[in-house]
Amino acid sequence: MYVYDAIDQRLVEERVSQFRDQTRRYLAGELTDDEFRPLRLQNGLYVERHAPMLRVAIPYGLLASRQLRQLAHIARAYDRGYGHFSTRQNIQFNWPRLEDAPEILGELAGVQMHAIQTSGSCIRNVTTDHFAGVAPDEIVDSFLWCELVRQWSACNPEFAYLPRKFKIAVNGAAADRAATYVHDIGLQALRGLDGAAGFRVIVGGGMGRTPVIGEAIREFLPWRHLLTYLEAILRVYNRHGRRDNKYKARIKILLKAIGPAAFRDRVEAEWACLRDGPGTLNEDDVQRIDARFARPQYEALQDLRLPAAGAFGAWQRRNVHPHKQPGYAAVTLSLKKTGVPPGDVTAEQMDALADLAERYSFGELRVSHEQNLIFADVRQADLHALWLRLRALGFATPNIGLLTNIIACPGGDYCSLANAKSIPVAEAIQRRFDALDDLHDIGELDLNISGCINSCGHHHVGHIGILGVDKQGAEWYQVTIGGNQGLTRPGAPAALGEVIGPAFARDDVPDVIERLIEIYLAARESEHERFVDTVWRVGIEPFKEGVYGRAHQERATERRQLAAA
Amino acid sequence: MAGLIRNAQLSEDSWRLLDAGAFLRVGESGLIPDFPPGADVLVPLRLWQCRRDELLQREGRVGVLVDGADEPQALADALPHAALIAIRIPVFTDGRAYSLARLLRSRFGYAGELRAVGDVLRDQLLYLQRCGFDAFALRADQDARRALAAFTELGAAVRRPYAWARAA
Ligand code: SF4
């Protein structure tokens, strides 16, 4: 856990006073809605369907138990007793009052937290791999670099009024668990020939209306140059990104418009002026920040062989992950129990989880972009006891990596931008596939649901993606297959899903998913071939035909005849 | 006149903005009008580019008005002569002026007055100042006296103890 120094603490406190004054002036009629909007957004406050929504940053997903208790307190005192973990390592409260927002931000500052730049046209909360620091395939501990990016980007005066929002992800391991190819900037850690750390710099990926896989514009950037290079990219974007149309304002559109090579040239030209300048990192500074991380003091332990049978075994196979330290393991707490909106946690559960984190994982936990929680440092000898406690709390559903580990945005139940609801769809699918034995046969599958094209549920990179669309005022759902969020295994790069055909009514969605699964099970070459591998091997045509049947084939024939005529 | 803030204090404005059209067209006399003698004149970049030599020869100081979207190279030749560079902000959410200011200060070494004009509001003053602006012609409805409080906010953000942070 990064521990604030006096300056970090003062900054969050000063930010609260600033926003308190801005809110007061807004409520007194001294600021118009338009003038107040970017100010409140950059302090995490949206105006949603029911009330303002407050999005609190959990920088790079890392949370201490006392912070989680404070979130529980906020949920109780200012909200309706629960919070929602989002796909961007934030927590959202759906029912606070605007008048209370400065007070809530003050309570957050008391535990070294904030909502700075969790929204608005600025550099957002930096995200990373939820196994950072513990993964056996670690290249660097990404938390350190994320913290540097956080300090550099928070209240950076030059980049507070960008053309659009800007998301940076850092991945420190061999497998890309941070979806670096679908961020405005993705930083993939590497080691140079001399063993020193550096980053591949990937720019212009993203989801939303125009989904794009990012371009690597620099294969290896030595760590010293991290901030000057980011500055160069952001400056080129701030100066040249489009501002006349918000749908064309993301950096990916600039990259497309001028071409990746020309974009890289501009960045490199800008960087040539910044390189080795005062923004360059030095060893002392990096070490001073590194030293502010309180890291777990591991005991010298041996790896254990635990019973692999029964429910405990099933949970271990899905929800327990290897750890670089012998005798330890990382554990995913599934927030995807059927019937509970994905990512939702009550205040009581937060308190209970804070207790468990203290008892079993050095008082820390992490939020994953799959909307689950992670205990990263559990002694293997404690796994069984922890499992029993988690089961009692409803967080031991053994579905990590499986179909029912659905990623879903809040959708039409909460979000004013939604075309359609996402939570009831997630629940209907979970109910259909609840027989866990079936699930294990189906194997690994990421299923993502977004309530509109803003793609907060990351449907473009789901192996199966579901998107809420509006058809003459009714809620319909478009299905994509073949997406993938990152290099989760060799040979499986980030990919965007393809639409299989016309949208479906909500009640039909579980049938459609079931049909897709049947087609996959019949077509796969072995149990090791995942759903998405099959889609990539055979293409989407068999799935289309299977789902839309003869009607689809007839339409296709008709189209071909028309085309030939 | 809207309030002017200079070096975090209320200030009087001695500058007169000249309309590019009026000084690039032949007037009733059949001549292009002369510049007003002696006064501090702020001229749009286009006017500077067209009548540079006359502007340099006249008595009185000259300033150049540019847009946030302009390239710094386009005004590089004005920088050694200008006592004022004013950057126009069309709408307060347009962030290009911030980067242009940074470039003029850090890369082009401009040390004279750098003024934000246009949609300049109290809650953007702090970041504008941190990017190099030292003067602000506030939008007409803004209360300049009360806006001065903006400069006392977020002091910690510029006091990080690291070398890279001092670069900002
Ligand atoms: S994807 Fe659309 S509906 Fe879902 S949370 Fe984002 S904006 Fe709202």
PDB file of C-alpha atoms and ligand atoms in Angstrom, chain A residues 46 48 53 55 84 92 165 408-422 449-459 467-468, ligand 1:
ATOM      1  CA  TYR A  46     -21.997  12.709 -12.296  1.00  0.00           C
ATOM      2  CA  GLU A  48     -27.410  10.339 -12.974  1.00  0.00           C
ATOM      3  CA  MET A  53     -23.371   9.407  -8.749  1.00  0.00           C
ATOM      4  CA  ARG A  55     -17.101   7.766  -8.427  1.00  0.00           C
ATOM      5  CA  HIS A  84     -20.724  -0.654  -6.894  1.00  0.00           C
ATOM      6  CA  GLN A  92     -19.399   4.210  -7.344  1.00  0.00           C
ATOM      7  CA  LYS A 165     -11.407  11.538 -21.283  1.00  0.00           C
ATOM      8  CA  ALA A 408     -21.761  -5.715 -16.560  1.00  0.00           C
ATOM      9  CA  CYS A 409     -22.131  -1.964 -16.311  1.00  0.00           C
ATOM     10  CA  PRO A 410     -24.914  -0.545 -14.106  1.00  0.00           C
ATOM     11  CA  GLY A 411     -27.018  -0.069 -17.254  1.00  0.00           C
ATOM     12  CA  GLY A 412     -30.581   1.193 -17.448  1.00  0.00           C
ATOM     13  CA  ASP A 413     -31.348   0.617 -13.780  1.00  0.00           C
ATOM     14  CA  TYR A 414     -28.997   3.428 -12.794  1.00  0.00           C
ATOM     15  CA  CYS A 415     -27.327   5.087 -15.714  1.00  0.00           C
ATOM     16  CA  SER A 416     -29.026   7.948 -17.549  1.00  0.00           C
ATOM     17  CA  LEU A 417     -27.151   7.228 -20.776  1.00  0.00           C
ATOM     18  CA  ALA A 418     -28.313   3.626 -21.064  1.00  0.00           C
ATOM     19  CA  ASN A 419     -30.273   2.242 -23.989  1.00  0.00           C
ATOM     20  CA  ALA A 420     -31.144  -0.885 -22.073  1.00  0.00           C
ATOM     21  CA  LYS A 421     -30.818  -2.593 -18.723  1.00  0.00           C
ATOM     22  CA  SER A 422     -27.834  -4.836 -18.175  1.00  0.00           C
ATOM     23  CA  ILE A 449     -22.555  -6.547 -21.006  1.00  0.00           C
ATOM     24  CA  SER A 450     -22.818  -2.806 -21.693  1.00  0.00           C
ATOM     25  CA  GLY A 451     -26.069  -0.876 -21.494  1.00  0.00           C
ATOM     26  CA  CYS A 452     -25.012   1.431 -24.323  1.00  0.00           C
ATOM     27  CA  ILE A 453     -22.206   2.083 -26.765  1.00  0.00           C
ATOM     28  CA  ASN A 454     -20.138   3.870 -24.139  1.00  0.00           C
ATOM     29  CA  SER A 455     -19.004   0.320 -23.382  1.00  0.00           C
ATOM     30  CA  CYS A 456     -18.451   0.579 -19.628  1.00  0.00           C
ATOM     31  CA  GLY A 457     -19.073  -3.184 -19.531  1.00  0.00           C
ATOM     32  CA  HIS A 458     -16.264  -3.674 -22.101  1.00  0.00           C
ATOM     33  CA  HIS A 459     -18.501  -5.771 -24.378  1.00  0.00           C
ATOM     34  CA  LEU A 467     -24.704  -4.422 -26.070  1.00  0.00           C
ATOM     35  CA  GLY A 468     -27.972  -2.702 -25.226  1.00  0.00           C
TER      36      GLY A 468
HETATM   37  S1  SF4 C   1     -22.155   1.479 -20.889  1.00  0.00           S
HETATM   38 FE1  SF4 C   1     -23.706   3.057 -21.131  1.00  0.00          FE
HETATM   39  S2  SF4 C   1     -25.342   2.293 -19.824  1.00  0.00           S
HETATM   40 FE2  SF4 C   1     -23.550   1.249 -19.156  1.00  0.00          FE
HETATM   41  S3  SF4 C   1     -22.738   2.506 -17.500  1.00  0.00           S
HETATM   42 FE3  SF4 C   1     -21.678   3.097 -19.386  1.00  0.00          FE
HETATM   43  S4  SF4 C   1     -22.824   4.830 -20.115  1.00  0.00           S
HETATM   44 FE4  SF4 C   1     -24.151   3.783 -18.639  1.00  0.00          FE
END
